[in-house]
Amino acid sequence: MTDQGAYAGGPEAAPVPEGVAEAAGRARLGAHVAAYGGRQDPSGMGCMTILAILLGVVALVLLVAGMAGGALVLAVLAGLSLLGRSWERAGSRRNASLRLDLYRDGCVVSSDGRLSVVRYDATSVWQNNVRHTGAFGHTDYEYTLLDVDGAKVVLRGRSDRTVTRGVLEGFDAWGKAIQLAVTDAQLPRAVAAVQAGERLDFGHLWMSAERIGSQKESLSWQEIQAVEVVNGYLKIQVTGRWRTLSNRSVAVVPNLFVFLTLADRLLRTARR
């Protein structure tokens, strides 16, 4: 297992820890694909420190000029900037033990000496993306998976460069890779089940070869023109109009990618 992929700890490949390799071997996860580390504090003084220095200098100038009120405000802001820098450094220290190793058939999550092993063919994935708007807008990404023991494992990413506890580097790569791998592993079984006449449940949503529904209502595939996720909710297009199948966010739908891919297949079959 020598392919380390995009490990965030540095440009050179980082060796797979022995415990991780052993855990992956016991779970028969196959070949190693990539590794990602916890987000670390950037080198140098950092933007927050530079901002604190600039605010401090301006505050001193205002104080000398007899503008004590303005100087006090800037001094407070400088102090808050230094606190923010300290917060980043603390998050970086906590993330030092955080690591995600992707394998062909699953992944291993390392945190504070604990290993969690996930198999793509047996897990459930919940994806929750939260966008924050404003001057410092960013998006938080959260993926919750079930490991081989049935315990929940949470993986986090963040679109900006802020260092917070539990955030992994490379979320845009590992998030997509996990969702696609779970879909590839579980879709054939789901297709076979609906073809055999079974109804598949995805949390509060369900589908069969004939219908798709929620706890609120159901529709036949022949009635539907499209199935999409719009602003975090599942929308069904019927006779040119979009309807909400459920008032609950898709963040609570397990294996959403499997659900949407299977829905697309059943919809195309109904059109034929």
GROMACS .gro file of C-alpha atoms in nm, residues 4-263:
model
  260
    4GLN     CA    1  -0.074   0.791  -0.085
    5GLY     CA    2  -0.267   1.013  -0.322
    6ALA     CA    3  -0.332   1.366  -0.196
    7TYR     CA    4  -0.227   1.352   0.164
    8ALA     CA    5  -0.262   1.704   0.298
    9GLY     CA    6   0.034   1.682   0.533
   10GLY     CA    7   0.276   1.788   0.264
   11PRO     CA    8   0.372   1.749  -0.101
   12GLU     CA    9   0.554   1.423  -0.038
   13ALA     CA   10   0.365   1.099   0.017
   14ALA     CA   11   0.305   1.009   0.381
   15PRO     CA   12   0.331   0.639   0.468
   16VAL     CA   13   0.014   0.462   0.571
   17PRO     CA   14   0.027   0.407   0.949
   18GLU     CA   15   0.064   0.042   1.041
   19GLY     CA   16  -0.259   0.035   1.242
   20VAL     CA   17  -0.456   0.181   0.951
   21ALA     CA   18  -0.312  -0.073   0.707
   22GLU     CA   19  -0.393  -0.360   0.943
   23ALA     CA   20  -0.751  -0.240   0.999
   24ALA     CA   21  -0.804  -0.205   0.624
   25GLY     CA   22  -0.665  -0.552   0.568
   26ARG     CA   23  -0.897  -0.712   0.824
   27ALA     CA   24  -1.197  -0.543   0.662
   28ARG     CA   25  -1.077  -0.642   0.313
   29LEU     CA   26  -1.091  -0.288   0.178
   30GLY     CA   27  -0.862  -0.357  -0.117
   31ALA     CA   28  -0.601  -0.125  -0.262
   32HIS     CA   29  -0.514   0.209  -0.105
   33VAL     CA   30  -0.634   0.505  -0.313
   34ALA     CA   31  -0.562   0.832  -0.130
   35ALA     CA   32  -0.512   0.991   0.211
   36TYR     CA   33  -0.614   1.328   0.358
   37GLY     CA   34  -0.501   1.492   0.679
   38GLY     CA   35  -0.668   1.732   0.917
   39ARG     CA   36  -0.645   2.097   0.821
   40GLN     CA   37  -0.339   2.259   0.970
   41ASP     CA   38  -0.255   2.612   1.073
   42PRO     CA   39  -0.090   2.801   0.783
   43SER     CA   40   0.278   2.883   0.819
   44GLY     CA   41   0.399   3.229   0.906
   45MET     CA   42   0.214   3.490   1.106
   46GLY     CA   43  -0.118   3.436   0.934
   47CYS     CA   44  -0.374   3.691   0.817
   48MET     CA   45  -0.525   3.731   1.164
   49THR     CA   46  -0.189   3.827   1.315
   50ILE     CA   47  -0.112   4.073   1.036
   51LEU     CA   48  -0.456   4.226   1.078
   52ALA     CA   49  -0.401   4.258   1.454
   53ILE     CA   50  -0.068   4.437   1.397
   54LEU     CA   51  -0.220   4.680   1.148
   55LEU     CA   52  -0.511   4.756   1.379
   56GLY     CA   53  -0.272   4.806   1.668
   57VAL     CA   54  -0.059   5.052   1.471
   58VAL     CA   55  -0.361   5.253   1.361
   59ALA     CA   56  -0.495   5.248   1.719
   60LEU     CA   57  -0.163   5.387   1.844
   61VAL     CA   58  -0.174   5.664   1.583
   62LEU     CA   59  -0.527   5.757   1.686
   63LEU     CA   60  -0.430   5.757   2.052
   64VAL     CA   61  -0.139   5.992   1.987
   65ALA     CA   62  -0.374   6.215   1.787
   66GLY     CA   63  -0.606   6.238   2.087
   67MET     CA   64  -0.878   6.013   1.944
   68ALA     CA   65  -0.899   5.776   2.237
   69GLY     CA   66  -1.245   5.641   2.147
   70GLY     CA   67  -1.141   5.526   1.801
   71ALA     CA   68  -0.815   5.387   1.937
   72LEU     CA   69  -1.005   5.178   2.194
   73VAL     CA   70  -1.232   5.031   1.927
   74LEU     CA   71  -0.937   4.932   1.708
   75ALA     CA   72  -0.748   4.792   2.006
   76VAL     CA   73  -1.045   4.568   2.087
   77LEU     CA   74  -1.060   4.452   1.724
   78ALA     CA   75  -0.686   4.379   1.733
   79GLY     CA   76  -0.736   4.170   2.045
   80LEU     CA   77  -1.019   3.976   1.879
   81SER     CA   78  -0.795   3.911   1.578
   82LEU     CA   79  -0.527   3.766   1.805
   83LEU     CA   80  -0.790   3.547   1.973
   84GLY     CA   81  -0.896   3.424   1.630
   85ARG     CA   82  -0.535   3.336   1.550
   86SER     CA   83  -0.506   3.150   1.878
   87TRP     CA   84  -0.826   2.961   1.796
   88GLU     CA   85  -0.681   2.856   1.460
   89ARG     CA   86  -0.364   2.727   1.625
   90ALA     CA   87  -0.567   2.528   1.880
   91GLY     CA   88  -0.773   2.373   1.601
   92SER     CA   89  -0.456   2.284   1.416
   93ARG     CA   90  -0.315   2.100   1.719
   94ARG     CA   91  -0.638   1.902   1.760
   95ASN     CA   92  -0.636   1.811   1.390
   96ALA     CA   93  -0.284   1.669   1.404
   97SER     CA   94  -0.416   1.317   1.468
   98LEU     CA   95  -0.699   1.340   1.213
   99ARG     CA   96  -0.659   1.138   0.894
  100LEU     CA   97  -0.881   0.983   0.627
  101ASP     CA   98  -0.752   0.693   0.417
  102LEU     CA   99  -0.955   0.596   0.113
  103TYR     CA  100  -0.942   0.240  -0.019
  104ARG     CA  101  -1.108   0.074  -0.314
  105ASP     CA  102  -1.388  -0.079  -0.106
  106GLY     CA  103  -1.402   0.149   0.198
  107CYS     CA  104  -1.216   0.395   0.414
  108VAL     CA  105  -1.045   0.425   0.752
  109VAL     CA  106  -1.082   0.732   0.972
  110SER     CA  107  -0.815   0.803   1.235
  111SER     CA  108  -0.875   1.049   1.519
  112ASP     CA  109  -0.711   1.075   1.862
  113GLY     CA  110  -0.579   0.721   1.838
  114ARG     CA  111  -0.914   0.569   1.745
  115LEU     CA  112  -0.977   0.395   1.410
  116SER     CA  113  -1.317   0.371   1.242
  117VAL     CA  114  -1.352   0.138   0.942
  118VAL     CA  115  -1.622   0.187   0.678
  119ARG     CA  116  -1.718  -0.052   0.398
  120TYR     CA  117  -1.891   0.109   0.101
  121ASP     CA  118  -2.119  -0.188   0.036
  122ALA     CA  119  -2.258  -0.186   0.392
  123THR     CA  120  -2.258   0.177   0.506
  124SER     CA  121  -2.516   0.455   0.496
  125VAL     CA  122  -2.414   0.812   0.410
  126TRP     CA  123  -2.590   1.133   0.512
  127GLN     CA  124  -2.466   1.453   0.348
  128ASN     CA  125  -2.539   1.793   0.499
  129ASN     CA  126  -2.401   2.107   0.332
  130VAL     CA  127  -2.467   2.439   0.505
  131ARG     CA  128  -2.391   2.764   0.325
  132HIS     CA  129  -2.311   3.071   0.534
  133THR     CA  130  -2.355   3.405   0.361
  134GLY     CA  131  -2.214   3.745   0.447
  135ALA     CA  132  -1.875   3.911   0.436
  136PHE     CA  133  -1.701   3.594   0.553
  137GLY     CA  134  -1.933   3.351   0.375
  138HIS     CA  135  -1.834   2.988   0.340
  139THR     CA  136  -1.990   2.642   0.314
  140ASP     CA  137  -1.959   2.369   0.576
  141TYR     CA  138  -1.964   2.012   0.446
  142GLU     CA  139  -2.058   1.724   0.672
  143TYR     CA  140  -2.073   1.355   0.584
  144THR     CA  141  -2.200   1.106   0.840
  145LEU     CA  142  -2.126   0.739   0.774
  146LEU     CA  143  -2.187   0.414   0.958
  147ASP     CA  144  -1.876   0.209   1.028
  148VAL     CA  145  -1.858  -0.171   1.029
  149ASP     CA  146  -1.975  -0.175   1.392
  150GLY     CA  147  -2.279   0.044   1.322
  151ALA     CA  148  -2.134   0.353   1.492
  152LYS     CA  149  -2.158   0.695   1.329
  153VAL     CA  150  -1.846   0.857   1.188
  154VAL     CA  151  -1.855   1.227   1.094
  155LEU     CA  152  -1.626   1.375   0.828
  156ARG     CA  153  -1.612   1.752   0.786
  157GLY     CA  154  -1.488   1.993   0.524
  158ARG     CA  155  -1.497   2.371   0.487
  159SER     CA  156  -1.482   2.579   0.169
  160ASP     CA  157  -1.259   2.856   0.306
  161ARG     CA  158  -0.914   2.822   0.464
  162THR     CA  159  -1.021   2.872   0.826
  163VAL     CA  160  -0.875   2.611   1.060
  164THR     CA  161  -1.138   2.456   1.286
  165ARG     CA  162  -1.143   2.133   1.481
  166GLY     CA  163  -1.235   1.821   1.286
  167VAL     CA  164  -1.196   1.971   0.937
  168LEU     CA  165  -1.019   1.759   0.675
  169GLU     CA  166  -0.831   1.890   0.374
  170GLY     CA  167  -0.952   1.803   0.025
  171PHE     CA  168  -1.326   1.783   0.099
  172ASP     CA  169  -1.411   1.845  -0.268
  173ALA     CA  170  -1.218   1.529  -0.361
  174TRP     CA  171  -1.290   1.284  -0.079
  175GLY     CA  172  -1.656   1.380  -0.042
  176LYS     CA  173  -1.732   1.306  -0.406
  177ALA     CA  174  -1.516   0.992  -0.403
  178ILE     CA  175  -1.704   0.844  -0.106
  179GLN     CA  176  -2.049   0.922  -0.249
  180LEU     CA  177  -1.962   0.773  -0.589
  181ALA     CA  178  -1.800   0.465  -0.434
  182VAL     CA  179  -2.103   0.396  -0.211
  183THR     CA  180  -2.333   0.436  -0.512
  184ASP     CA  181  -2.123   0.198  -0.724
  185ALA     CA  182  -2.120  -0.060  -0.443
  186GLN     CA  183  -2.490  -0.046  -0.351
  187LEU     CA  184  -2.677   0.047  -0.670
  188PRO     CA  185  -2.670  -0.302  -0.831
  189ARG     CA  186  -2.831  -0.452  -0.520
  190ALA     CA  187  -3.093  -0.177  -0.514
  191VAL     CA  188  -3.179  -0.226  -0.883
  192ALA     CA  189  -3.215  -0.601  -0.832
  193ALA     CA  190  -3.443  -0.545  -0.533
  194VAL     CA  191  -3.690  -0.318  -0.714
  195GLN     CA  192  -3.689  -0.547  -1.017
  196ALA     CA  193  -3.786  -0.828  -0.781
  197GLY     CA  194  -4.087  -0.625  -0.665
  198GLU     CA  195  -3.946  -0.493  -0.338
  199ARG     CA  196  -4.002  -0.146  -0.195
  200LEU     CA  197  -3.682   0.028  -0.085
  201ASP     CA  198  -3.683   0.273   0.206
  202PHE     CA  199  -3.446   0.570   0.225
  203GLY     CA  200  -3.539   0.715   0.559
  204HIS     CA  201  -3.877   0.889   0.519
  205LEU     CA  202  -3.866   0.842   0.139
  206TRP     CA  203  -3.927   0.521  -0.053
  207MET     CA  204  -3.957   0.387  -0.403
  208SER     CA  205  -4.062   0.076  -0.590
  209ALA     CA  206  -4.073  -0.018  -0.956
  210GLU     CA  207  -4.415   0.150  -0.981
  211ARG     CA  208  -4.412   0.446  -0.741
  212ILE     CA  209  -4.206   0.695  -0.541
  213GLY     CA  210  -4.331   0.837  -0.216
  214SER     CA  211  -4.287   0.980   0.130
  215GLN     CA  212  -4.485   0.965   0.451
  216LYS     CA  213  -4.707   1.235   0.299
  217GLU     CA  214  -4.795   1.101  -0.048
  218SER     CA  215  -4.683   0.889  -0.341
  219LEU     CA  216  -4.685   0.919  -0.720
  220SER     CA  217  -4.650   0.671  -1.003
  221TRP     CA  218  -4.345   0.703  -1.226
  222GLN     CA  219  -4.573   0.757  -1.526
  223GLU     CA  220  -4.698   1.083  -1.370
  224ILE     CA  221  -4.349   1.226  -1.313
  225GLN     CA  222  -4.136   1.427  -1.553
  226ALA     CA  223  -3.830   1.487  -1.335
  227VAL     CA  224  -3.688   1.427  -0.987
  228GLU     CA  225  -3.434   1.680  -0.854
  229VAL     CA  226  -3.291   1.828  -0.536
  230VAL     CA  227  -3.367   2.202  -0.521
  231ASN     CA  228  -3.239   2.414  -0.232
  232GLY     CA  229  -3.196   2.106  -0.015
  233TYR     CA  230  -3.539   1.952  -0.076
  234LEU     CA  231  -3.659   1.678  -0.308
  235LYS     CA  232  -3.874   1.817  -0.587
  236ILE     CA  233  -4.096   1.623  -0.825
  237GLN     CA  234  -4.206   1.772  -1.158
  238VAL     CA  235  -4.562   1.677  -1.253
  239THR     CA  236  -4.737   1.827  -1.557
  240GLY     CA  237  -4.475   2.100  -1.576
  241ARG     CA  238  -4.505   2.210  -1.213
  242TRP     CA  239  -4.262   2.137  -0.930
  243ARG     CA  240  -4.396   1.981  -0.611
  244THR     CA  241  -4.223   1.907  -0.282
  245LEU     CA  242  -4.249   1.539  -0.203
  246SER     CA  243  -4.152   1.596   0.159
  247ASN     CA  244  -4.101   1.899   0.384
  248ARG     CA  245  -3.790   1.738   0.532
  249SER     CA  246  -3.444   1.823   0.399
  250VAL     CA  247  -3.249   1.569   0.194
  251ALA     CA  248  -2.982   1.593   0.464
  252VAL     CA  249  -3.182   1.328   0.653
  253VAL     CA  250  -3.200   1.092   0.353
  254PRO     CA  251  -2.948   0.806   0.379
  255ASN     CA  252  -2.754   0.724   0.062
  256LEU     CA  253  -2.901   1.016  -0.129
  257PHE     CA  254  -2.685   0.949  -0.435
  258VAL     CA  255  -2.810   0.589  -0.453
  259PHE     CA  256  -3.167   0.719  -0.419
  260LEU     CA  257  -3.131   0.977  -0.699
  261THR     CA  258  -2.950   0.741  -0.937
  262LEU     CA  259  -3.211   0.469  -0.886
  263ALA     CA  260  -3.493   0.723  -0.929
   0.00000   0.00000   0.00000
